Amino acid sequence: MLMFVIDALLQGILIGLLFALVALGLTIIFGVMDIVNFAHGEFLMLGMYTVYWTNYFFGIDPLLALPVSAILGILLGLASYYWLIRYLLRGPAIAQLFGTFGLMLFLQYLAMFLFSADYRMIDKGVLVGKSYSIGPFIFDRTKLAAGLLSLLSFALVYYFLYKTKTGKALQATAINKEAATYMGIKTDRMNALAWALGGGTVGIAGGLLVNFYYAYPMVGILFVMIAFACVALGGFGSIKGVFFAGLLIGILVMIFPVFGQLIGSDFIGPHFKFTIVYLAYFIIVVVRPQGLFGWKN
Amino acid sequence: MEKLKDAFDFSDFSKVERVCFYVFTVFLLVFPWLGVGSFVKTVMIQFMLFSLFGMGWNTIGGYGGQVELGKAQYVGIGAYTVALMMVWWKVPFWISMPVGVLIALGYSFIIGYPLFRLKGHYFAIATICTSLVLKDIFDNWNLVGAAKGIELPIHDHPDFLYMQFKSDTYYYYFIMVLFYIAIFYMNWFRKSKLGFQLRMIKDDEDAAESLGIDIRWCKIKAYSIASAFVAVGGGFMAVYNLYIDPASVMELSLTIKIALMAMLGGAASMWGPIIGAAFLVPLDRFLGSWLGGHKGLSGIDFMIYAMLIMIVSAYQPRGIWGIIEQFRKKER
Amino acid sequence: MKSLRFILFLCVLLLSMAIITPAYAQKEIKIGVLYPLSGAMATIGRDLQRAAEFTVDIINNKTPGIDLPMAQWGGIPSLGNAKIKLIFVDHRGEPDRGADLAKRLILDDKVVGLTGAYNSAVTKTVSAVAERYGIPMINDASTSPDLTERGFKWFWRTTPHDNYFNRDLFEFLKGLTEGKVKGVKAVPRSQLQNLAYACENTEWGSGVAKSLEAYAKEYGFTIKKGILYNANSPDLTSEAKALVSVKPDAMLFASYLSDALLMIRTLKAMKANTNLLWGQDAGFEMADFAKQLGADINGVLTRTVFIDKITKVKKVAGQLNALYKKKYGDDLTGATARSVVSVQTWAYVLNKAGSTDPKAIQKACNEIHIPENELVMPWAGVKFDSKGQNILGRGLIGQYQKKPDGSISLEIVYPFELATANFIYPFPGWK
């Protein structure tokens, strides 16, 4: 039994790293602009498709195709900002909510129209289908790679935000927009940067995900809900927070069914493992809205 | 008694609006006899049903100013109560429907209380979560049929006890009655104390608070009213379609449709949800029916919706009604 | 003046709507076909549409080279060679849309009958409409047993339902212990006693699960672990582990394509081991399953209804398949073959009824018998019982086997007398 728990823990951390990466973009955009991007899941979905098609048509290994999905994500983020979000900012909050909602629906249906609703998963690649055994534990190589690359991406983003001038400018805008403007930091450009960064990171996440999960037009909904839970748990706007929150949620998702097995319950089982995430979001925002590390409320 | 008259008093609308409303009412009354075919009739039924949903949503989403995206769970509660009570205990519709509404009210109070500690985006996402959780539970709960859903047994003759009819015309008038009850209720609501309080809260929350209004309680009440509306619609769906499952009455996509129609038409206005439904329901049904046969174009209608939503929210957040009002202001 | 304009607008709207109602020709028999032609199931829906069109072509025009009576008809003989016209509508998988479209077909288009709808949930609402209006509906591919338990008088189903298929599995297991399976000596019961299943948790999968439990009891097997999972889950590791942890002798699945793929991959990554691995059609039967997993599925069993191997043992199947392949480039599959059967059944029923009166058609449906040699399916025929269920239908169990040239092909292992290859036992697994 203990084996199962440890195994669940480890698997949870692995998948949690990816959840965190998915949620990273969301929290950045929120931190800087106070907008929740409902279309975030769709950016993920398009990132997945990008890597899939690159692999399919050009035979490029999915790991090497990551830069492509990153670039697509960046472009998507920028396009969304310049062609839609900027206009939404002028309106009330309800407009922003529906604007990004509309974007979400549009991208979903666009994908359905272009790619059809068939499920697609990578099947040709250096690491695909292989696994590593460490003692009694078996790990999917693609998941290991995903976890490592997530970690790397986090490190890069962290470095960017805290050690570079532009990054610090972004943070300044997040903390206090007006004050930042007085210091010569143009809000508009910072907003665009936030979207570019948000889109790029989730594009990479999508590219990683498609190695062990299938792409289809509606795949974004599930992941965006998980991302919301991570962002809420970690604290809206907090990078550190979303990282740990991702891990915790990943572990939660994996431990939950094991827990059910331990107490011999049929009701608590794998079929509720995402329900528990939704419930978690609800409980977190009601009980502790600032999450673990949040400073924005 | 003064208050009840309010429901029927439309005098604060412009003359044009009132005339349109009367003409429209006449149109609806004679519609089934115009010989336009059964499909169009079904579209009209869907239109009125979604207007009903939209008006309900409007109570909290429009007038209440808190966009909520969890309406589907109440549709489900209404639908399942009616269906289960009929299948298990042969309870007539007229008893099971109010029971469904009561359950919806109760449930909305229970989750409304913690829910309204939140605002804005947090709130919206939380409402999505509650709806998803309930759907997941129903999907796996054998007692209510789990994913298999509930089929209502077919009764032969026009059955007013269980609201089962062979011809759609009966259902048409039934939903029309509900539709008008909703309109009169909304008319009363926006002039009621709660209506004014909500407007004040929406405009300036701090001022409202300083006047002693219990903000949270007002919102919860509005939310519960919305839930009741929607549960009625759910009950209707159960006896109309004769089959319900979590996917058809509790899905997120249903909530999105409802909120979208209300928002597109113009949230926080009386006619907004109706206009939104009048626009989107036929678009959805007719376009879908026409495109379905054409291979290359499937899914385009979905994209058209979505584009509409983006455009409207970017340029006229107050929806079609907002556009109409803008025109009228220009005319003057 | 604005109100006048509004009234004018209404009149125009009314007139245009009245025009939309179509006018129709006379010597045609219209049948409404409801399939998911857009949305998530669009690919399969379009395939089904093609198969239906293909079949109606053969019936309406004398087609040489097919040894079926209906290929020589050129229309429905007893109705003056009137042609069948199929009216397709797209329900997108939504039950209420399906019901509305059914009403349109019945009331506006005045069809004499319906077929479809593939998704069980939509079939339920559509058949309810048909039942209400007294219009016959012949269902081709929905396998939920519930559909024929409703006491409907206007609903018939040609395909066997899930309970039949699950029984087939247990007959197979029993036969395995008795040495009836080709190429394998009798397997001791102890090697197959403990079973575990994982079924997706909607209507279909949960129905299969219930059925498996019941049959296991009846045939004396033990279900050590039964899981219902969410087909859209991004990760099935916990589910797979739960299965493996009880060390079952056989693993049984009811999965759609995406979760089937995920499950197999997860099990492979865990190097899972068992004696027998079986999938209840759907995901396990689809072309993509074999394509994406390749040699990894060597030894996997699947319930199926029709495989191209049938064309070798049944002449008519071969002929139809060849023609279909020539026209569309693909072989017939379990789903499309059933579409063929339903249109064919309609033709036979209409011919037998000799009239388009609903009651006459109803009588014809209750009395129809299509013999084995006139069906593309490996069934004993088409004959409906009092509940409207075809009792002569049969499922097949196929096993994916790796050929010496590396390709994967699906061989028939049940019914025993139709076996096309030696059964691979135990399940080779992944090393």
Short mmCIF file of C-alpha atoms in Angstrom, two decimals, chain B residues 53-303:
data_model
loop_
_atom_site.label_atom_id
_atom_site.label_comp_id
_atom_site.label_asym_id
_atom_site.label_seq_id
_atom_site.Cartn_x
_atom_site.Cartn_y
_atom_site.Cartn_z
CA PHE B 53 -33.60 30.91 -18.95
CA GLY B 54 -32.10 34.20 -20.03
CA MET B 55 -34.49 36.27 -18.00
CA GLY B 56 -33.68 34.18 -15.00
CA TRP B 57 -29.98 34.60 -15.54
CA ASN B 58 -30.54 38.29 -15.97
CA THR B 59 -31.77 38.64 -12.42
CA ILE B 60 -28.35 38.01 -11.02
CA GLY B 61 -26.16 38.42 -14.06
CA GLY B 62 -27.68 41.58 -15.42
CA TYR B 63 -29.50 43.44 -12.71
CA GLY B 64 -27.37 41.90 -10.04
CA GLY B 65 -24.20 42.71 -11.86
CA GLN B 66 -22.53 39.44 -11.00
CA VAL B 67 -21.87 37.32 -14.01
CA GLU B 68 -22.49 33.77 -13.01
CA LEU B 69 -21.83 30.72 -15.08
CA GLY B 70 -23.40 27.91 -13.12
CA LYS B 71 -27.01 28.08 -14.24
CA ALA B 72 -27.02 24.64 -15.76
CA GLN B 73 -27.03 22.95 -12.39
CA TYR B 74 -30.42 24.45 -11.65
CA VAL B 75 -31.81 23.40 -14.97
CA GLY B 76 -30.70 19.96 -13.94
CA ILE B 77 -32.28 20.17 -10.53
CA GLY B 78 -35.59 21.22 -12.02
CA ALA B 79 -35.49 18.60 -14.74
CA TYR B 80 -34.42 15.75 -12.50
CA THR B 81 -36.93 16.53 -9.77
CA VAL B 82 -39.80 16.41 -12.22
CA ALA B 83 -38.46 13.33 -13.97
CA LEU B 84 -37.62 11.34 -10.86
CA MET B 85 -40.81 12.15 -9.04
CA MET B 86 -42.75 11.04 -12.04
CA VAL B 87 -40.81 7.85 -12.59
CA TRP B 88 -40.58 6.81 -8.94
CA TRP B 89 -43.84 7.94 -7.44
CA LYS B 90 -46.00 8.94 -10.41
CA VAL B 91 -46.25 12.46 -9.07
CA PRO B 92 -48.01 14.83 -11.44
CA PHE B 93 -46.10 17.69 -12.97
CA TRP B 94 -48.03 20.35 -11.05
CA ILE B 95 -46.69 19.01 -7.78
CA SER B 96 -43.22 17.97 -8.84
CA MET B 97 -42.49 21.28 -10.55
CA PRO B 98 -42.94 23.40 -7.42
CA VAL B 99 -40.96 20.85 -5.49
CA GLY B 100 -38.20 21.23 -8.01
CA VAL B 101 -38.31 24.98 -7.61
CA LEU B 102 -38.13 24.63 -3.86
CA ILE B 103 -35.14 22.35 -4.07
CA ALA B 104 -33.46 24.75 -6.44
CA LEU B 105 -34.13 27.61 -4.07
CA GLY B 106 -32.81 25.68 -1.14
CA TYR B 107 -29.70 24.59 -2.95
CA SER B 108 -29.03 28.08 -4.20
CA PHE B 109 -29.18 29.44 -0.69
CA ILE B 110 -26.80 26.80 0.56
CA ILE B 111 -24.13 27.42 -2.00
CA GLY B 112 -25.03 31.05 -2.47
CA TYR B 113 -24.02 31.92 1.02
CA PRO B 114 -20.34 31.09 0.65
CA LEU B 115 -20.37 31.96 -3.02
CA PHE B 116 -21.23 35.57 -2.50
CA ARG B 117 -18.19 36.22 -0.47
CA LEU B 118 -16.57 36.40 -3.85
CA LYS B 119 -16.69 38.93 -6.61
CA GLY B 120 -15.96 39.31 -10.25
CA HIS B 121 -13.84 36.66 -11.91
CA TYR B 122 -13.40 34.58 -8.80
CA PHE B 123 -17.11 34.39 -8.44
CA ALA B 124 -17.68 33.45 -12.05
CA ILE B 125 -15.15 30.66 -11.95
CA ALA B 126 -16.52 29.40 -8.65
CA THR B 127 -19.98 29.16 -10.17
CA ILE B 128 -18.56 27.09 -13.01
CA CYS B 129 -16.97 24.81 -10.45
CA THR B 130 -20.17 24.20 -8.54
CA SER B 131 -21.97 23.34 -11.74
CA LEU B 132 -19.24 20.94 -12.82
CA VAL B 133 -19.17 19.27 -9.42
CA LEU B 134 -22.91 18.66 -9.46
CA LYS B 135 -22.77 17.30 -12.97
CA ASP B 136 -19.96 14.94 -12.06
CA ILE B 137 -21.91 13.70 -9.08
CA PHE B 138 -24.99 13.08 -11.17
CA ASP B 139 -22.90 11.37 -13.81
CA ASN B 140 -21.83 8.79 -11.28
CA TRP B 141 -24.82 8.53 -9.00
CA ASN B 142 -26.73 5.38 -9.72
CA LEU B 143 -29.80 6.45 -7.86
CA VAL B 144 -30.57 9.14 -10.40
CA GLY B 145 -29.60 7.00 -13.32
CA ALA B 146 -26.00 8.15 -13.52
CA ALA B 147 -24.96 8.81 -17.06
CA LYS B 148 -27.79 6.79 -18.50
CA GLY B 149 -30.25 9.46 -17.61
CA ILE B 150 -33.94 9.16 -17.00
CA GLU B 151 -36.54 8.35 -19.57
CA LEU B 152 -40.04 9.51 -18.85
CA PRO B 153 -42.72 7.03 -19.75
CA ILE B 154 -44.94 8.12 -22.59
CA HIS B 155 -48.56 8.74 -21.74
CA ASP B 156 -51.05 8.43 -24.53
CA HIS B 157 -53.66 11.11 -24.59
CA PRO B 158 -53.37 14.80 -23.88
CA ASP B 159 -52.38 14.50 -20.30
CA PHE B 160 -52.59 17.69 -18.32
CA LEU B 161 -51.65 16.01 -15.12
CA TYR B 162 -48.26 14.97 -16.37
CA MET B 163 -48.00 17.55 -19.12
CA GLN B 164 -47.64 15.10 -21.94
CA PHE B 165 -49.03 15.89 -25.33
CA LYS B 166 -48.74 14.50 -28.75
CA SER B 167 -48.87 17.80 -30.52
CA ASP B 168 -46.29 20.49 -30.03
CA THR B 169 -49.01 23.13 -30.05
CA TYR B 170 -49.87 22.32 -26.46
CA TYR B 171 -46.27 22.67 -25.43
CA TYR B 172 -46.07 25.89 -27.35
CA TYR B 173 -48.85 27.51 -25.38
CA PHE B 174 -47.57 26.05 -22.17
CA ILE B 175 -44.14 27.58 -22.59
CA MET B 176 -45.78 30.76 -23.77
CA VAL B 177 -47.67 31.02 -20.52
CA LEU B 178 -44.44 30.49 -18.60
CA PHE B 179 -42.77 33.03 -20.82
CA TYR B 180 -45.32 35.70 -20.02
CA ILE B 181 -45.34 34.90 -16.36
CA ALA B 182 -41.62 35.49 -16.47
CA ILE B 183 -42.03 38.80 -18.26
CA PHE B 184 -44.59 40.05 -15.79
CA TYR B 185 -42.44 38.89 -12.96
CA MET B 186 -39.40 40.66 -14.32
CA ASN B 187 -41.44 43.77 -14.81
CA TRP B 188 -42.51 43.64 -11.21
CA PHE B 189 -39.03 42.72 -10.07
CA ARG B 190 -37.24 45.66 -11.58
CA LYS B 191 -39.61 48.02 -9.83
CA SER B 192 -39.51 46.22 -6.55
CA LYS B 193 -37.46 47.08 -3.58
CA LEU B 194 -35.00 44.32 -4.34
CA GLY B 195 -34.67 45.54 -7.88
CA PHE B 196 -33.79 49.04 -6.79
CA GLN B 197 -31.41 47.78 -4.18
CA LEU B 198 -29.60 45.70 -6.75
CA ARG B 199 -29.29 48.63 -9.08
CA MET B 200 -27.85 50.72 -6.33
CA ILE B 201 -25.40 48.01 -5.41
CA LYS B 202 -24.37 47.73 -8.99
CA ASP B 203 -23.80 51.43 -9.36
CA ASP B 204 -21.99 52.09 -6.15
CA GLU B 205 -21.54 49.39 -3.63
CA ASP B 206 -20.12 51.53 -0.88
CA ALA B 207 -22.95 54.01 -1.06
CA ALA B 208 -25.42 51.19 -0.91
CA GLU B 209 -23.76 49.77 2.12
CA SER B 210 -23.77 53.09 3.88
CA LEU B 211 -27.51 53.19 3.39
CA GLY B 212 -27.81 50.01 5.37
CA ILE B 213 -28.42 47.58 2.52
CA ASP B 214 -27.24 44.09 3.20
CA ILE B 215 -25.41 43.55 -0.04
CA ARG B 216 -24.71 39.90 0.31
CA TRP B 217 -28.24 39.05 1.22
CA CYS B 218 -29.65 40.97 -1.74
CA LYS B 219 -27.40 39.16 -4.12
CA ILE B 220 -28.25 35.81 -2.69
CA LYS B 221 -31.92 36.56 -3.11
CA ALA B 222 -31.41 37.54 -6.72
CA TYR B 223 -29.38 34.42 -7.30
CA SER B 224 -32.10 32.26 -5.82
CA ILE B 225 -34.74 33.88 -7.98
CA ALA B 226 -32.61 33.18 -11.00
CA SER B 227 -32.29 29.57 -9.94
CA ALA B 228 -36.01 29.19 -9.53
CA PHE B 229 -36.69 30.53 -13.04
CA VAL B 230 -34.20 28.22 -14.53
CA ALA B 231 -35.50 25.21 -12.62
CA VAL B 232 -38.95 25.81 -14.09
CA GLY B 233 -37.40 25.71 -17.53
CA GLY B 234 -35.66 22.51 -16.58
CA GLY B 235 -38.93 20.92 -15.56
CA PHE B 236 -40.38 21.91 -18.90
CA MET B 237 -37.47 20.29 -20.70
CA ALA B 238 -38.09 17.05 -18.88
CA VAL B 239 -41.69 16.70 -20.03
CA TYR B 240 -40.98 18.07 -23.46
CA ASN B 241 -38.03 15.89 -24.41
CA LEU B 242 -39.03 12.89 -22.31
CA TYR B 243 -35.40 12.07 -21.72
CA ILE B 244 -32.81 13.79 -19.60
CA ASP B 245 -29.27 12.99 -18.67
CA PRO B 246 -26.52 15.02 -17.07
CA ALA B 247 -25.06 15.84 -20.45
CA SER B 248 -28.21 17.46 -21.77
CA VAL B 249 -29.39 19.40 -18.73
CA MET B 250 -26.30 20.11 -16.69
CA GLU B 251 -23.57 20.78 -19.16
CA LEU B 252 -21.41 23.84 -19.09
CA SER B 253 -22.32 24.49 -22.72
CA LEU B 254 -25.93 25.01 -21.68
CA THR B 255 -24.91 27.64 -19.14
CA ILE B 256 -22.77 29.34 -21.72
CA LYS B 257 -25.64 29.48 -24.20
CA ILE B 258 -27.95 30.98 -21.63
CA ALA B 259 -25.51 33.59 -20.41
CA LEU B 260 -24.46 34.42 -23.93
CA MET B 261 -27.98 35.04 -25.14
CA ALA B 262 -28.73 37.28 -22.23
CA MET B 263 -25.50 39.15 -22.63
CA LEU B 264 -25.73 39.47 -26.37
CA GLY B 265 -29.25 40.76 -26.17
CA GLY B 266 -28.33 43.12 -23.41
CA ALA B 267 -27.97 42.15 -19.80
CA ALA B 268 -29.63 44.37 -17.22
CA SER B 269 -32.42 45.27 -19.54
CA MET B 270 -35.88 43.87 -19.63
CA TRP B 271 -35.97 42.88 -23.26
CA GLY B 272 -32.34 42.00 -23.61
CA PRO B 273 -32.52 38.28 -22.92
CA ILE B 274 -35.53 37.94 -25.19
CA ILE B 275 -33.81 39.73 -28.03
CA GLY B 276 -30.69 37.67 -27.49
CA ALA B 277 -32.67 34.45 -27.65
CA ALA B 278 -34.66 35.67 -30.65
CA PHE B 279 -31.41 36.23 -32.42
CA LEU B 280 -29.36 33.23 -31.42
CA VAL B 281 -31.89 30.41 -31.22
CA PRO B 282 -33.10 30.63 -34.82
CA LEU B 283 -29.53 31.21 -35.94
CA ASP B 284 -28.47 28.06 -34.17
CA ARG B 285 -31.36 25.88 -35.28
CA PHE B 286 -31.83 27.02 -38.84
CA LEU B 287 -28.21 27.43 -39.70
CA GLY B 288 -27.40 24.13 -38.05
CA SER B 289 -30.15 22.39 -39.91
CA TRP B 290 -29.13 23.90 -43.24
CA LEU B 291 -25.41 23.44 -42.83
CA GLY B 292 -25.69 19.91 -41.53
CA GLY B 293 -26.28 18.68 -45.01
CA HIS B 294 -23.33 20.52 -46.49
CA LYS B 295 -20.13 18.74 -45.82
CA GLY B 296 -17.55 21.43 -46.06
CA LEU B 297 -19.23 23.97 -43.89
CA SER B 298 -20.01 22.19 -40.68
CA GLY B 299 -19.15 24.16 -37.63
CA ILE B 300 -19.13 27.53 -39.33
CA ASP B 301 -22.24 28.63 -37.50
CA PHE B 302 -20.49 28.05 -34.21
CA MET B 303 -17.69 30.29 -35.30
#
